[in-house]
Every structure is written in C-alpha cells, then in structure tokens.
Short mmCIF file of C-alpha atoms and ligand atoms in Angstrom, two decimals:
data_model
loop_
_atom_site.label_atom_id
_atom_site.label_comp_id
_atom_site.label_asym_id
_atom_site.label_seq_id
_atom_site.Cartn_x
_atom_site.Cartn_y
_atom_site.Cartn_z
CA MET X 9 -0.07 -0.23 0.48
CA ASN X 10 2.86 2.38 0.52
CA ALA X 11 3.48 3.82 -2.95
CA GLY X 12 3.66 7.65 -1.59
CA PRO X 13 6.11 9.92 -2.02
CA VAL X 14 9.13 8.95 -1.07
CA VAL X 15 11.13 11.69 1.48
CA LEU X 16 14.47 11.53 2.64
CA LEU X 17 14.58 12.84 5.99
CA VAL X 18 18.01 14.50 7.33
CA GLU X 19 17.87 14.32 10.84
CA ASP X 20 20.26 13.30 14.01
CA GLU X 21 17.98 13.62 16.45
CA PRO X 22 15.98 9.64 16.72
CA GLU X 23 13.18 11.29 18.79
CA MET X 24 12.63 13.91 16.11
CA ARG X 25 13.41 10.86 13.50
CA ARG X 26 10.98 8.98 15.56
CA PHE X 27 7.99 11.54 15.36
CA ILE X 28 8.15 12.09 11.64
CA ARG X 29 8.70 8.43 10.16
CA ALA X 30 5.67 7.89 12.35
CA SER X 31 3.47 10.74 11.21
CA LEU X 32 4.96 9.99 7.25
CA THR X 33 4.78 6.40 7.05
CA ALA X 34 0.63 6.65 8.45
CA HIS X 35 -0.14 9.05 5.79
CA GLY X 36 1.52 6.54 2.94
CA TYR X 37 4.62 8.47 2.18
CA ARG X 38 8.02 6.34 1.63
CA LEU X 39 10.95 7.30 3.97
CA VAL X 40 14.68 6.79 3.52
CA GLU X 41 16.40 8.51 6.95
CA ALA X 42 20.20 9.46 7.46
CA THR X 43 21.80 10.93 10.01
CA THR X 44 24.41 12.76 8.68
CA ALA X 45 25.53 15.62 5.92
CA LYS X 46 27.64 12.80 4.08
CA GLU X 47 24.53 10.18 4.58
CA ALA X 48 21.92 12.17 2.86
CA GLY X 49 24.92 12.86 -0.13
CA LEU X 50 25.15 8.79 -0.34
CA LEU X 51 21.45 8.27 -0.09
CA ALA X 52 19.76 11.05 -2.39
CA PRO X 53 21.17 10.07 -5.84
CA GLY X 54 20.03 6.76 -5.28
CA HIS X 55 16.17 7.15 -4.24
CA ASN X 56 15.67 10.50 -6.03
CA PRO X 57 13.80 12.00 -3.58
CA GLU X 58 10.85 13.72 -4.25
CA LEU X 59 11.09 15.31 -0.94
CA VAL X 60 13.68 16.15 1.42
CA LEU X 61 13.22 17.40 5.07
CA LEU X 62 16.69 18.87 5.91
CA ASP X 63 17.44 19.73 9.99
CA LEU X 64 20.03 22.37 9.59
CA GLY X 65 21.99 21.46 12.87
CA LEU X 66 23.87 18.17 11.45
CA PRO X 67 27.03 16.40 13.59
CA ASP X 68 29.09 16.36 10.40
CA GLU X 69 28.41 19.69 8.02
CA ASP X 70 24.90 22.17 8.40
CA GLY X 71 22.12 21.82 5.99
CA LEU X 72 23.08 24.64 4.21
CA SER X 73 25.54 22.58 2.44
CA VAL X 74 23.77 20.00 1.91
CA THR X 75 21.26 22.33 0.29
CA ALA X 76 24.20 23.30 -2.02
CA LYS X 77 25.15 20.43 -3.23
CA LEU X 78 21.65 19.00 -3.78
CA ARG X 79 20.96 22.45 -5.86
CA GLU X 80 23.87 21.70 -8.10
CA TRP X 81 22.09 18.46 -9.90
CA THR X 82 18.10 18.34 -8.70
CA ARG X 83 15.25 20.80 -7.95
CA VAL X 84 13.69 18.77 -5.24
CA PRO X 85 11.47 20.78 -2.88
CA ILE X 86 13.52 20.85 0.43
CA ILE X 87 11.72 22.01 3.87
CA VAL X 88 14.36 22.82 6.48
CA LEU X 89 13.59 21.75 10.07
CA SER X 90 15.57 24.14 12.52
CA ALA X 91 15.44 25.55 15.51
CA ARG X 92 13.47 28.61 16.96
CA GLY X 93 15.41 31.97 16.67
CA ARG X 94 17.68 30.58 14.30
CA GLU X 95 15.89 33.22 11.38
CA GLU X 96 19.27 33.49 10.35
CA ASP X 97 20.06 30.44 9.33
CA LYS X 98 16.81 29.79 7.71
CA VAL X 99 17.01 32.89 5.55
CA GLN X 100 20.88 31.56 4.60
CA ALA X 101 19.06 28.33 3.94
CA LEU X 102 16.00 29.72 1.89
CA ASP X 103 18.64 31.67 -0.27
CA ALA X 104 20.77 28.46 -0.68
CA GLY X 105 17.38 26.82 -2.57
CA ALA X 106 15.74 25.08 0.40
CA ASP X 107 11.52 26.06 -0.30
CA ASP X 108 10.47 26.48 2.82
CA TYR X 109 11.30 26.02 6.76
CA LEU X 110 9.35 24.60 10.05
CA THR X 111 10.45 25.74 13.18
CA LYS X 112 10.88 22.93 15.82
CA PRO X 113 8.88 22.17 17.50
CA PHE X 114 5.89 21.56 14.54
CA GLY X 115 2.77 19.06 14.72
CA VAL X 116 2.08 16.83 12.28
CA ASN X 117 -1.07 18.53 10.91
CA GLU X 118 1.74 21.47 10.01
CA LEU X 119 4.05 19.30 8.69
CA LEU X 120 1.92 17.25 6.29
CA ALA X 121 0.38 20.72 4.65
CA ARG X 122 3.56 22.40 4.07
CA MET X 123 4.72 19.37 2.32
CA ARG X 124 1.54 18.96 0.76
CA VAL X 125 2.43 22.83 -0.90
CA ALA X 126 5.92 22.04 -1.67
CA LEU X 127 5.00 18.25 -3.68
CA ARG X 128 2.23 20.68 -5.17
CA HIS X 129 4.76 23.26 -6.64
CA ALA X 130 7.04 20.89 -7.99
CA ALA X 131 4.23 18.99 -9.70
CA LYS X 132 2.97 22.40 -11.42
CA ALA X 133 2.57 23.29 -14.99
CA PRO X 134 5.54 25.75 -15.52
CA GLU X 135 3.40 28.78 -16.37
CA GLU X 136 -0.28 29.30 -16.04
CA PRO X 137 -1.28 32.86 -17.58
CA ARG X 138 -4.28 33.47 -14.87
CA LEU X 139 -3.47 33.40 -11.15
CA THR X 140 -6.29 34.02 -9.16
CA PHE X 141 -6.27 34.23 -5.01
CA GLY X 142 -9.90 34.66 -4.09
CA GLU X 143 -10.96 37.98 -5.87
CA LEU X 144 -7.53 39.11 -6.82
CA THR X 145 -7.05 37.77 -10.42
CA ILE X 146 -3.44 38.53 -11.58
CA ASP X 147 -3.09 37.98 -15.48
CA LEU X 148 0.55 37.33 -16.69
CA GLU X 149 0.27 38.20 -20.04
CA SER X 150 -1.41 41.40 -20.11
CA ARG X 151 -0.06 42.40 -17.05
CA THR X 152 -3.08 43.33 -15.12
CA VAL X 153 -4.89 42.91 -12.29
CA LYS X 154 -8.21 42.88 -11.01
CA ARG X 155 -10.05 42.75 -7.92
CA SER X 156 -13.47 41.69 -8.07
CA GLY X 157 -13.87 42.24 -11.68
CA GLU X 158 -12.07 45.61 -11.01
CA GLU X 159 -8.98 46.76 -12.33
CA VAL X 160 -6.27 47.47 -10.15
CA HIS X 161 -3.80 49.97 -10.87
CA LEU X 162 -0.67 49.40 -10.00
CA THR X 163 3.36 50.93 -10.47
CA PRO X 164 5.31 48.46 -12.41
CA ILE X 165 7.20 47.89 -9.19
CA GLU X 166 4.08 46.62 -7.58
CA TYR X 167 3.16 44.66 -10.93
CA ARG X 168 6.74 43.16 -10.59
CA LEU X 169 6.51 42.36 -6.81
CA LEU X 170 2.54 40.88 -6.97
CA ALA X 171 3.44 38.61 -10.08
CA TYR X 172 6.69 37.39 -8.32
CA LEU X 173 5.05 36.23 -5.18
CA ALA X 174 1.88 35.09 -6.68
CA GLN X 175 3.90 32.80 -9.18
CA HIS X 176 5.88 31.36 -6.00
CA ALA X 177 2.21 30.99 -4.05
CA GLY X 178 2.59 29.52 -0.64
CA LYS X 179 6.17 29.49 -1.02
CA VAL X 180 8.30 31.95 1.53
CA LEU X 181 10.50 34.49 -0.49
CA THR X 182 13.36 36.23 1.35
CA HIS X 183 13.82 39.70 1.36
CA ARG X 184 17.22 38.64 -0.91
CA GLN X 185 15.32 36.62 -3.29
CA ILE X 186 12.67 39.39 -3.54
CA LEU X 187 15.39 41.95 -4.16
CA SER X 188 16.84 40.29 -6.45
CA GLU X 189 13.90 39.35 -8.57
CA VAL X 190 12.41 42.57 -8.82
CA TRP X 191 15.23 45.52 -8.35
CA GLY X 192 17.81 43.25 -9.67
CA PRO X 193 20.95 41.71 -8.30
CA GLY X 194 22.64 44.56 -7.50
CA SER X 195 19.94 45.69 -4.81
CA ALA X 196 20.36 43.00 -2.04
CA HIS X 197 20.81 45.18 0.74
CA GLN X 198 17.83 48.02 -0.46
CA THR X 199 15.24 45.36 2.66
CA HIS X 200 12.96 49.24 3.00
CA TYR X 201 12.52 48.74 -1.01
CA VAL X 202 10.48 45.68 -0.31
CA ARG X 203 8.80 46.76 2.97
CA VAL X 204 7.79 50.51 1.25
CA HIS X 205 6.92 49.48 -2.02
CA LEU X 206 4.80 46.06 0.03
CA ALA X 207 3.07 48.67 2.08
CA GLU X 208 1.58 50.72 -1.17
CA LEU X 209 0.56 47.12 -2.61
CA ARG X 210 -1.31 46.15 0.56
CA LYS X 211 -3.42 49.38 -0.03
CA LYS X 212 -4.28 48.68 -3.19
CA ILE X 213 -5.07 44.53 -3.24
CA GLU X 214 -5.67 43.79 1.02
CA LEU X 215 -9.27 44.40 2.39
CA ASP X 216 -7.24 45.29 5.22
CA PRO X 217 -4.07 46.55 4.84
CA SER X 218 -3.25 46.41 8.18
CA ARG X 219 -4.44 42.77 8.64
CA PRO X 220 -3.01 41.56 5.56
CA LYS X 221 -4.46 38.19 4.37
CA LEU X 222 -3.03 37.75 0.84
CA ILE X 223 0.76 38.43 1.45
CA VAL X 224 1.95 37.71 4.86
CA THR X 225 4.95 38.88 6.75
CA GLU X 226 7.40 35.69 7.84
CA PRO X 227 9.20 37.63 10.40
CA GLY X 228 12.33 38.22 10.04
CA VAL X 229 12.51 36.42 6.69
CA GLY X 230 10.68 37.76 3.87
CA TYR X 231 6.57 37.47 2.72
CA ARG X 232 4.71 34.14 1.79
CA LEU X 233 1.76 34.83 -0.64
CA ARG X 234 -1.09 32.25 0.78
CA GLY X 235 -1.81 29.66 -2.16
CA GLU X 236 -5.57 29.20 -1.06
CA1 CA V 327 20.31 18.27 14.64
#
C-alpha cells in the first residue's frame, strides 16, 4: 500500500526521526533516513526523493552545505527543519535554494500541510497565464490585476512584486530573493524597498491592509503569498 512519494529525512535526533517516521508512514509516504550530511549525500542520488526534510544542525556539516550540494543536480523541494530563534539560518537556507522551513517543535498537521504545498509546487505546470487568489486575479500576459472584476492600478514595481510572489504562492521568499528578482541583483541589501512598496501594494489589494490576509510577513525572513 505504501506507494506514496519518497521523502528523504536528514535528521540526527532520534526522537525527531521517530516522530516524523510515525507521521509520514501513517500517511503513505515512503521514508529514507539519513543522520548525517555525508549519509544524505550518499543516499539522495540513489533514491531520487520527491521531497527532502532537512535538519540544519547536523553532526558533520550543516544543512546549508547539504542544500547547496543537492541544488547542484536536483530541483527536489527542500523543507528545512530548524530551531526557534535561528532566523538567519533559515534565511541562508532559503537563499541557498531551500523551499520552505518549519520551526521546531511543529505538529503533524503543520508538517503535512507544508509538504503538500511543496509537492504541489514541484508538480505544477510551468506557466499559467492567469492566477486567481480569492477575489484577486492576475493576468500575466496582459499584466493586469483585478479585484472583484475591477482593475487595480499598480506601479510597475508593485506589479513585479505581486507577480513574483503570486508565481511562488505558498512559498516563503526571502528579502534577498525578492530584491534580486524585482529590483535586480545589485540591490540585495535594500530591504526597506520591499517594506515600502509592499505597504503600498497591500493598500491596493488587501481588504484590511493593517491585517493582511493575502501577502503575509514571515518575521525576520521575508514574505509569503498565501496559496489558498
Ligand atoms: Ca540536529
């Protein structure tokens, strides 16, 4: 019966492995386990996993180097598992190519929900010309945005910001990734650009800009457009 997606779990803590093993096998996932970065590097190519759950604090190398090595040959979604309060680690992992992160301790439902989003992203057809999020429609061909059928007038920067977040809906994007995509590679440290333009964008697309529902802030990390 176990014909679900193959997940590579890279984690050195036995209790955490036991918790994840129990959660995933109960939901039909097939699990391959590694306890060190070295083991992960050996197991990944042979098993060709559809998803990687990666602890950042490993006994030999850190999870960042595992992420970088995986990204040399695969686009497999990587969800990083990290300790509370290590925002910089998460940001570095996302910048290195990880797709998402979970802060320990996390519950089964949160884990499964993040995994579903990551797997859906990986399976998604490349370009949908029209993206819909509740009342909001973004037409990537005509570069128009409508809310409840009414056109929303965005500046070119606001449009690029929204389109980038929308094309990666459900995924957290770091300040650096957003700056590099929307403003160009030279602006990686101008995080205030994002804050200022995002505030303007929220005024135009959120029902209550002070309590945004569509584009949420991931404190210390970046922003995420909610997928559904
Ligand atoms: Ca660890």
